[in-house]
mmCIF file with all atom_site columns, C-alpha atoms and ligand atoms in Angstrom:
data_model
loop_
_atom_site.group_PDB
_atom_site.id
_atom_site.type_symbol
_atom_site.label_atom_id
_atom_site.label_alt_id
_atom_site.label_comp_id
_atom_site.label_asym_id
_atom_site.label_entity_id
_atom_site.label_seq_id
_atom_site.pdbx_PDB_ins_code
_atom_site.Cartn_x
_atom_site.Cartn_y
_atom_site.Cartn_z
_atom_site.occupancy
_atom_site.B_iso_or_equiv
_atom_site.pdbx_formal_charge
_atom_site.auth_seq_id
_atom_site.auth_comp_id
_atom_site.auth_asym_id
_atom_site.auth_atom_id
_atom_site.pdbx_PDB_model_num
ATOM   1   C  CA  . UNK W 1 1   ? 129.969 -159.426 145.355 1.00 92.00 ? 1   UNK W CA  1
ATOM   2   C  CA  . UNK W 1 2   ? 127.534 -161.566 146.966 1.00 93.00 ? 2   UNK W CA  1
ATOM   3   C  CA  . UNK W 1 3   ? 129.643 -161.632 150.336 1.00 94.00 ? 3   UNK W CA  1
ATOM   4   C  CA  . UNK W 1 4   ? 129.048 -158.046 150.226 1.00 94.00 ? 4   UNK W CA  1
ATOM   5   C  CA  . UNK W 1 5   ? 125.609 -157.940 149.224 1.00 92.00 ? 5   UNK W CA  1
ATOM   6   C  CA  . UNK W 1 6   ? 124.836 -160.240 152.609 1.00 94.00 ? 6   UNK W CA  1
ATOM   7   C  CA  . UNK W 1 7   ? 126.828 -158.515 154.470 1.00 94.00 ? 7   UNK W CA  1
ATOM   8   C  CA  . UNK W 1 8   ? 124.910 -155.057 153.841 1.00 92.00 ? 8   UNK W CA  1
ATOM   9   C  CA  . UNK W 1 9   ? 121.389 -156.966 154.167 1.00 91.00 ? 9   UNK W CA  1
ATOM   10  C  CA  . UNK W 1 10  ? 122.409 -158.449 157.423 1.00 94.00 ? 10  UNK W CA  1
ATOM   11  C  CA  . UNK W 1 11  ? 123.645 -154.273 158.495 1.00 94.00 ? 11  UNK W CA  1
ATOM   12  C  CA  . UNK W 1 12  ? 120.167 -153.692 157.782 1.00 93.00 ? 12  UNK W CA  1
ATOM   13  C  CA  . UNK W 1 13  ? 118.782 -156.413 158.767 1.00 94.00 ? 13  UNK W CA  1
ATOM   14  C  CA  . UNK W 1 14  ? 120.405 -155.478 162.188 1.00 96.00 ? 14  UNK W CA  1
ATOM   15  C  CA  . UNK W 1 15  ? 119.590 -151.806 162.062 1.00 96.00 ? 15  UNK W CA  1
ATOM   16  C  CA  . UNK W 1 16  ? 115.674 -152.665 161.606 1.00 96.00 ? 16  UNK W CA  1
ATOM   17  C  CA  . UNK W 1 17  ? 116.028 -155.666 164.701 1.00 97.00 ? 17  UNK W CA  1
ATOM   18  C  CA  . UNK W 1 18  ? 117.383 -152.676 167.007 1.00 97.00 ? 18  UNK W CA  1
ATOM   19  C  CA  . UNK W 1 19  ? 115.492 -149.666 166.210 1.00 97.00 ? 19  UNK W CA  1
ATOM   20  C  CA  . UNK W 1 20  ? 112.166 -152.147 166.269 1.00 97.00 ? 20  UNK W CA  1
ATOM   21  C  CA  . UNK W 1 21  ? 113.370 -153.155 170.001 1.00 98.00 ? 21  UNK W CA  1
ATOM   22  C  CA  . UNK W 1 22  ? 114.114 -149.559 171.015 1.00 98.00 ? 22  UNK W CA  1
ATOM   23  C  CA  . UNK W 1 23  ? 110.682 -148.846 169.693 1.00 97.00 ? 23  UNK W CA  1
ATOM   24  C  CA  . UNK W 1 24  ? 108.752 -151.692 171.235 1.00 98.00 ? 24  UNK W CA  1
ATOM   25  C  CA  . UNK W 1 25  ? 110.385 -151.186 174.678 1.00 97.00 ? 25  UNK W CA  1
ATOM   26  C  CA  . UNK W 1 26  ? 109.694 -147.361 175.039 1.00 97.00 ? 26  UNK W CA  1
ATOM   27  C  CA  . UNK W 1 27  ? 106.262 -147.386 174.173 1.00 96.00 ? 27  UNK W CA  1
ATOM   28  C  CA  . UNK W 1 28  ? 102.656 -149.363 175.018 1.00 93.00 ? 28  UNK W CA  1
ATOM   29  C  CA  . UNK W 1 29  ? 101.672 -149.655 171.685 1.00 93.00 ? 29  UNK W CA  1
ATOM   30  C  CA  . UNK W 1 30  ? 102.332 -148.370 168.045 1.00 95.00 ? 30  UNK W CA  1
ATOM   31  C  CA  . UNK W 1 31  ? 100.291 -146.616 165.469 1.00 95.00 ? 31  UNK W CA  1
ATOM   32  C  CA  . UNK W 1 32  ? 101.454 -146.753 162.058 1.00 93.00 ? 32  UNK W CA  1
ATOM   33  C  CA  . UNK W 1 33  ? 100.337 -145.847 158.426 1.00 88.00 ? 33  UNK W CA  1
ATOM   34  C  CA  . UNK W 1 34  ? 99.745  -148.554 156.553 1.00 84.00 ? 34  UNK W CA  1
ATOM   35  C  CA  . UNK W 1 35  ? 101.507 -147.118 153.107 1.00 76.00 ? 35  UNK W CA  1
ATOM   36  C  CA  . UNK W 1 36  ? 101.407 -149.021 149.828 1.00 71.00 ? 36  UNK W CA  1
ATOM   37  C  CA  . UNK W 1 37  ? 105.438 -148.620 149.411 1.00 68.00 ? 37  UNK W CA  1
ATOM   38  C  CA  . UNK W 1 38  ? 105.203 -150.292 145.554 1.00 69.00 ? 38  UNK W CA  1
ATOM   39  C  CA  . UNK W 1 39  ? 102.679 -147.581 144.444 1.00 70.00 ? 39  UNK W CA  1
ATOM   40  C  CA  . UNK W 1 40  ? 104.919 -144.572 146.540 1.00 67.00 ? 40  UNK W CA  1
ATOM   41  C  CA  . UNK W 1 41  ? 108.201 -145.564 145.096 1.00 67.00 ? 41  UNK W CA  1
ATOM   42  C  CA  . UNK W 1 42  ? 105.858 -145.213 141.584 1.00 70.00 ? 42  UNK W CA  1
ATOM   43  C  CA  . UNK W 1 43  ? 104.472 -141.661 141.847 1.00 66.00 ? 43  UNK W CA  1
ATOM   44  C  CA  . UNK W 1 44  ? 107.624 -139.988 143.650 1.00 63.00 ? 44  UNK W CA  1
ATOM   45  C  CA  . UNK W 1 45  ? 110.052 -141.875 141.790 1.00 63.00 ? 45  UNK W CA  1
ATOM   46  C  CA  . UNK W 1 46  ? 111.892 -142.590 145.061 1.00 58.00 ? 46  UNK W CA  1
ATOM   47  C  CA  . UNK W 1 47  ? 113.967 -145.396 143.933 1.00 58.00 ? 47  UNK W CA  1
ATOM   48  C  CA  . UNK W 1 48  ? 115.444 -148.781 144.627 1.00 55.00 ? 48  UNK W CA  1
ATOM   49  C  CA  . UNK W 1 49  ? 115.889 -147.421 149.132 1.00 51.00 ? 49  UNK W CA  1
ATOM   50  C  CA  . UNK W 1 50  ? 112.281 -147.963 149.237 1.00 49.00 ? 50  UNK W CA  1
ATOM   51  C  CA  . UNK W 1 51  ? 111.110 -150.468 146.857 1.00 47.00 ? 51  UNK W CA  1
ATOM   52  C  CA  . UNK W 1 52  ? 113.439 -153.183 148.202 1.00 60.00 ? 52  UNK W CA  1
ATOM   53  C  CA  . UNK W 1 53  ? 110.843 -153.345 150.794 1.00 72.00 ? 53  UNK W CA  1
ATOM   54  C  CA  . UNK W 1 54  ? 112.916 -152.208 154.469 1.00 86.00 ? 54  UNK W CA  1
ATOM   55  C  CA  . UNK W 1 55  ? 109.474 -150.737 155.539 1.00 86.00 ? 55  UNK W CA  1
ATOM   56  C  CA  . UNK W 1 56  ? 107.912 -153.963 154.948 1.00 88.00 ? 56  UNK W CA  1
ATOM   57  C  CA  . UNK W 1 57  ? 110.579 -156.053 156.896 1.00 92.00 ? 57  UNK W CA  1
ATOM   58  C  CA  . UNK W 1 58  ? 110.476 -153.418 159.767 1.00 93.00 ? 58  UNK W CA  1
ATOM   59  C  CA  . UNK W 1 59  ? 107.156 -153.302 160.342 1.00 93.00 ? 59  UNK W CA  1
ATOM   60  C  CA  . UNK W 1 60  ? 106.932 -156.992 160.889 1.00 95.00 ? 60  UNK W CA  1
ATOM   61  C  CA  . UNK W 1 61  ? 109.778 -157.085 163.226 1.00 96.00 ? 61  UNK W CA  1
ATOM   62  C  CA  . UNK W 1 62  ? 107.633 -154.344 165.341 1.00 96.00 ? 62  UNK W CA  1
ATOM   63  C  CA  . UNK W 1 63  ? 104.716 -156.607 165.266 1.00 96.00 ? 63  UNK W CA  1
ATOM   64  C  CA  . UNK W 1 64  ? 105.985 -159.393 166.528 1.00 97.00 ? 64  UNK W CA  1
ATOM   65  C  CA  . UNK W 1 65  ? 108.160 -157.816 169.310 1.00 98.00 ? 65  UNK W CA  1
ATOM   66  C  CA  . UNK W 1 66  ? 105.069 -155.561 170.446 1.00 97.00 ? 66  UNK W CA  1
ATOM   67  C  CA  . UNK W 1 67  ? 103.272 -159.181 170.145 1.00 97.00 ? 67  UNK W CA  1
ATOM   68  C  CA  . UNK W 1 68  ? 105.599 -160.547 172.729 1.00 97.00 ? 68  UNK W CA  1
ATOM   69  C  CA  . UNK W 1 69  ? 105.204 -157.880 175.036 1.00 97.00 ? 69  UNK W CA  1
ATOM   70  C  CA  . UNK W 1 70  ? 101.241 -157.697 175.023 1.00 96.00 ? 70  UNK W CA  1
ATOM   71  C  CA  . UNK W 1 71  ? 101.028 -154.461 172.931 1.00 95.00 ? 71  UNK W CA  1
ATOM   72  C  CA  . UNK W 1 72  ? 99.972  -153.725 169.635 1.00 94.00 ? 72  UNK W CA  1
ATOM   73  C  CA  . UNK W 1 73  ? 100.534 -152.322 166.433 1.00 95.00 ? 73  UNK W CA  1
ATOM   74  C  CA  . UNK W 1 74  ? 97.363  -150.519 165.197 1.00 93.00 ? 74  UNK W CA  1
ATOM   75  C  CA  . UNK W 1 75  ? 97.711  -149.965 161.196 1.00 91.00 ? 75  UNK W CA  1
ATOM   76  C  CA  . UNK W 1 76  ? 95.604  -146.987 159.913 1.00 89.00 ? 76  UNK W CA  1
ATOM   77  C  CA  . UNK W 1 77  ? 93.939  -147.534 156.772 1.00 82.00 ? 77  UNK W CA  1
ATOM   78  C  CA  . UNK W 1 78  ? 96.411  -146.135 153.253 1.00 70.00 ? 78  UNK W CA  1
ATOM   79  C  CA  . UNK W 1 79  ? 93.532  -144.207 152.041 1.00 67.00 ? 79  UNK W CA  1
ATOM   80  C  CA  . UNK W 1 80  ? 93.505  -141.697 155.171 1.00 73.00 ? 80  UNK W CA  1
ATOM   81  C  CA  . UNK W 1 81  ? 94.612  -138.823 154.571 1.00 75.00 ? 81  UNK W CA  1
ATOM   82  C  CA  . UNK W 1 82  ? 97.516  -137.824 157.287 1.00 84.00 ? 82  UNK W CA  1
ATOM   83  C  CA  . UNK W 1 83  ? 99.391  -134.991 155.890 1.00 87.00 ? 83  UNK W CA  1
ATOM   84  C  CA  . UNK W 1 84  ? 96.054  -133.703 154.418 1.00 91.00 ? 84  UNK W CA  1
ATOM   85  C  CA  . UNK W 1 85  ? 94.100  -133.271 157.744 1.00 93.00 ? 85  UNK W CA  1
ATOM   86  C  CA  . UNK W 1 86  ? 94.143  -130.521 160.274 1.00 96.00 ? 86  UNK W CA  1
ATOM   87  C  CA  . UNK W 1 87  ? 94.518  -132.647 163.270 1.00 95.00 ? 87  UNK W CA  1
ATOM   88  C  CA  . UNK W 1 88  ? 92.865  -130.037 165.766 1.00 96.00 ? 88  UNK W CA  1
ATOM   89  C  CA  . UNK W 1 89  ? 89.514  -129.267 163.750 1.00 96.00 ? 89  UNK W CA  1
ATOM   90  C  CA  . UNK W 1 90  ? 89.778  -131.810 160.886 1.00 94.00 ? 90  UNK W CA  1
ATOM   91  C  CA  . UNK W 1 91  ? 89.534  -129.676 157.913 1.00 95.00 ? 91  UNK W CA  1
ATOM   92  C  CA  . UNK W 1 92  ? 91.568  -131.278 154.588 1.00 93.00 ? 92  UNK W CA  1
ATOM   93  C  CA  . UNK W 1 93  ? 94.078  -129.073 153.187 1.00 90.00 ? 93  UNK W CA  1
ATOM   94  C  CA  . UNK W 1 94  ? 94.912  -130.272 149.727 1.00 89.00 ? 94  UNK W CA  1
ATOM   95  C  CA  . UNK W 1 95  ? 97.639  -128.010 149.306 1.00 87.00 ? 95  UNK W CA  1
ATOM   96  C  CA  . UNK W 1 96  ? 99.790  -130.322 151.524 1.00 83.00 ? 96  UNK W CA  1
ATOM   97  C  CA  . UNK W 1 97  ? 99.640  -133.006 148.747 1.00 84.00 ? 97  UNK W CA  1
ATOM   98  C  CA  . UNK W 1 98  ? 102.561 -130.771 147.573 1.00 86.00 ? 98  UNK W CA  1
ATOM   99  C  CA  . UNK W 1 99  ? 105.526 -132.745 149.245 1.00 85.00 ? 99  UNK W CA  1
ATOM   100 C  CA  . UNK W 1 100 ? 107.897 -129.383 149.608 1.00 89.00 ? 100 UNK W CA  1
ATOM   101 C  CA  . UNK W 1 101 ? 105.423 -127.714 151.941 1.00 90.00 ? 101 UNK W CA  1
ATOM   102 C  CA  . UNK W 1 102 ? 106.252 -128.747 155.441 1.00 94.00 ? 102 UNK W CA  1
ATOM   103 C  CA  . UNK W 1 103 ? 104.528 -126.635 157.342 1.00 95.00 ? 103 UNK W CA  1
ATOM   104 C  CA  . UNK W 1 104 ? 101.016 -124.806 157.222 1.00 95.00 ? 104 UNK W CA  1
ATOM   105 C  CA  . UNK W 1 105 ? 98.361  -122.925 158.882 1.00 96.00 ? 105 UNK W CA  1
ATOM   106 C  CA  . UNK W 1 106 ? 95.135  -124.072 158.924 1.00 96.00 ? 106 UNK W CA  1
ATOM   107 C  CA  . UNK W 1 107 ? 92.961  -121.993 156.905 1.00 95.00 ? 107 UNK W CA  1
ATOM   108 C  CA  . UNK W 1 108 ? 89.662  -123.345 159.380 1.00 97.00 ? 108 UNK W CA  1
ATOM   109 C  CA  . UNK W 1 109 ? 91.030  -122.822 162.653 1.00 97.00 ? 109 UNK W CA  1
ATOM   110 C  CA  . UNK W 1 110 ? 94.337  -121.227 162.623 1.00 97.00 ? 110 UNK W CA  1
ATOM   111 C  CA  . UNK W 1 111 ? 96.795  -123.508 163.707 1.00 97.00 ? 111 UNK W CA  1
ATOM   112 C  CA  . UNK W 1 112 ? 100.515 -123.789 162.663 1.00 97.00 ? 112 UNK W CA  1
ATOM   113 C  CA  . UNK W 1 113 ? 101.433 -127.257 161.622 1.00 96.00 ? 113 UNK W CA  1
ATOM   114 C  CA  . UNK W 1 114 ? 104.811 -128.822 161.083 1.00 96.00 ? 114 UNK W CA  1
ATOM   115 C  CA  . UNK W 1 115 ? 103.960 -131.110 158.207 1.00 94.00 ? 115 UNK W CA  1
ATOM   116 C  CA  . UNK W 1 116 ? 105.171 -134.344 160.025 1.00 92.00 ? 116 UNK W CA  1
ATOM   117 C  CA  . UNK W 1 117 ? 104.018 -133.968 163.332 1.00 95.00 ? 117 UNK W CA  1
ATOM   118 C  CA  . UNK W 1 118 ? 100.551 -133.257 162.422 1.00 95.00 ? 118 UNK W CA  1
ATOM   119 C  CA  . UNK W 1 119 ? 100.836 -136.369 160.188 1.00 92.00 ? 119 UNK W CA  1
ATOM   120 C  CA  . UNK W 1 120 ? 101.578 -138.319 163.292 1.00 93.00 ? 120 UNK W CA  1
ATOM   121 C  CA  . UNK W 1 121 ? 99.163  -137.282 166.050 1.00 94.00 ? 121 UNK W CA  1
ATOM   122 C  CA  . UNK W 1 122 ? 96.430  -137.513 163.054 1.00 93.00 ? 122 UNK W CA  1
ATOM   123 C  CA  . UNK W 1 123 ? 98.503  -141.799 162.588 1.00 93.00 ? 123 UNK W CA  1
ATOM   124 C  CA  . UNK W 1 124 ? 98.112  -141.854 166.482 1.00 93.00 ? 124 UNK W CA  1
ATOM   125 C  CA  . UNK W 1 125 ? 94.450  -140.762 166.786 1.00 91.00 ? 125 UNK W CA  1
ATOM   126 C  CA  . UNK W 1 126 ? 93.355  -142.715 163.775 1.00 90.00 ? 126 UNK W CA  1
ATOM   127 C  CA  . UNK W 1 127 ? 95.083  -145.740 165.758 1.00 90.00 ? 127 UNK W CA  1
ATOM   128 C  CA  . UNK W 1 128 ? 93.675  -145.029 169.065 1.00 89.00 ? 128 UNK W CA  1
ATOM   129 C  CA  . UNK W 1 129 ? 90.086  -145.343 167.276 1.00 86.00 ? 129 UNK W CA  1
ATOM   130 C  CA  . UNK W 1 130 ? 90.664  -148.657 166.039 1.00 81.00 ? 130 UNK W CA  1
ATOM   131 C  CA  . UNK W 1 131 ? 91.508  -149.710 169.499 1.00 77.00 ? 131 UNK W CA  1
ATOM   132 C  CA  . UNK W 1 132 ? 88.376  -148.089 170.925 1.00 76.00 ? 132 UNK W CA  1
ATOM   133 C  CA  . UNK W 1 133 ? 85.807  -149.319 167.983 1.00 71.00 ? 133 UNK W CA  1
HETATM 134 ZN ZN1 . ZN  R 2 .   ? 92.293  -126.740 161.654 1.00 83.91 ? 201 ZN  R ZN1 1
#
């Protein structure tokens, strides 16, 4: 059992070192959420994939391989909103706390979002402001 258990850690272990250098090599820099994984794995009752911390381990791999290469990883602050905010006018949408909806129109200015992608560009831009304060 514990031959087995290292072997599937050092799969993952693998998987993270890989992705992280795909990542790091195909972009300048990297904006990410910073996202208390203990309290998520709480309220959605996401189980043992996420608790056993393979964001965590990931994100540090990305750090120090954008490190290496000059470029940064820009962490945006847990308590912004991503999913929440129209990222072309800005208006919050609470009804997007509701994981099942992925995608909306925003009731301000009209535009279709797919609940993801506007969850990214709002990661990048909140990103591209730290690097600019
Ligand atoms: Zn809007």
């Amino acid at each position: 059992m514990a031959k087995l258990h290292e072997k599937v850690s050092n799969q993952r272990k693998d998987f993270l070192h890989k992705r992280s250098r795909q990542i790091t090599n195909a972009y300048d820099g990297v904006c990410i959420e910073d996202l208390d994984m203990k309290a998520m794995s709480r309220s959605l009752n996401l189980g043992k994939s996420v608790s056993d911390n393979g964001w965590g381990m990931f994100t540090i791999f990305l750090k120090y391989k954008l490190e290496e290469q000059g470029k940064k990883l820009m962490k945006v602050g847990r308590f912004f909103v991503s999913s929440q905010t129209c990222s072309v006018c800005g208006y919050k949408n609470v009804k997007t706390k509701n994981l099942a909806l992925r995608e909306w129109d925003c009731p301000q200015c009209g535009n279709h979002h797919d609940r993801d992608v506007n969850a990214a560009i709002n990661i990048r831009n909140g990103g591209m402001r730290l690097v600019n304060a």
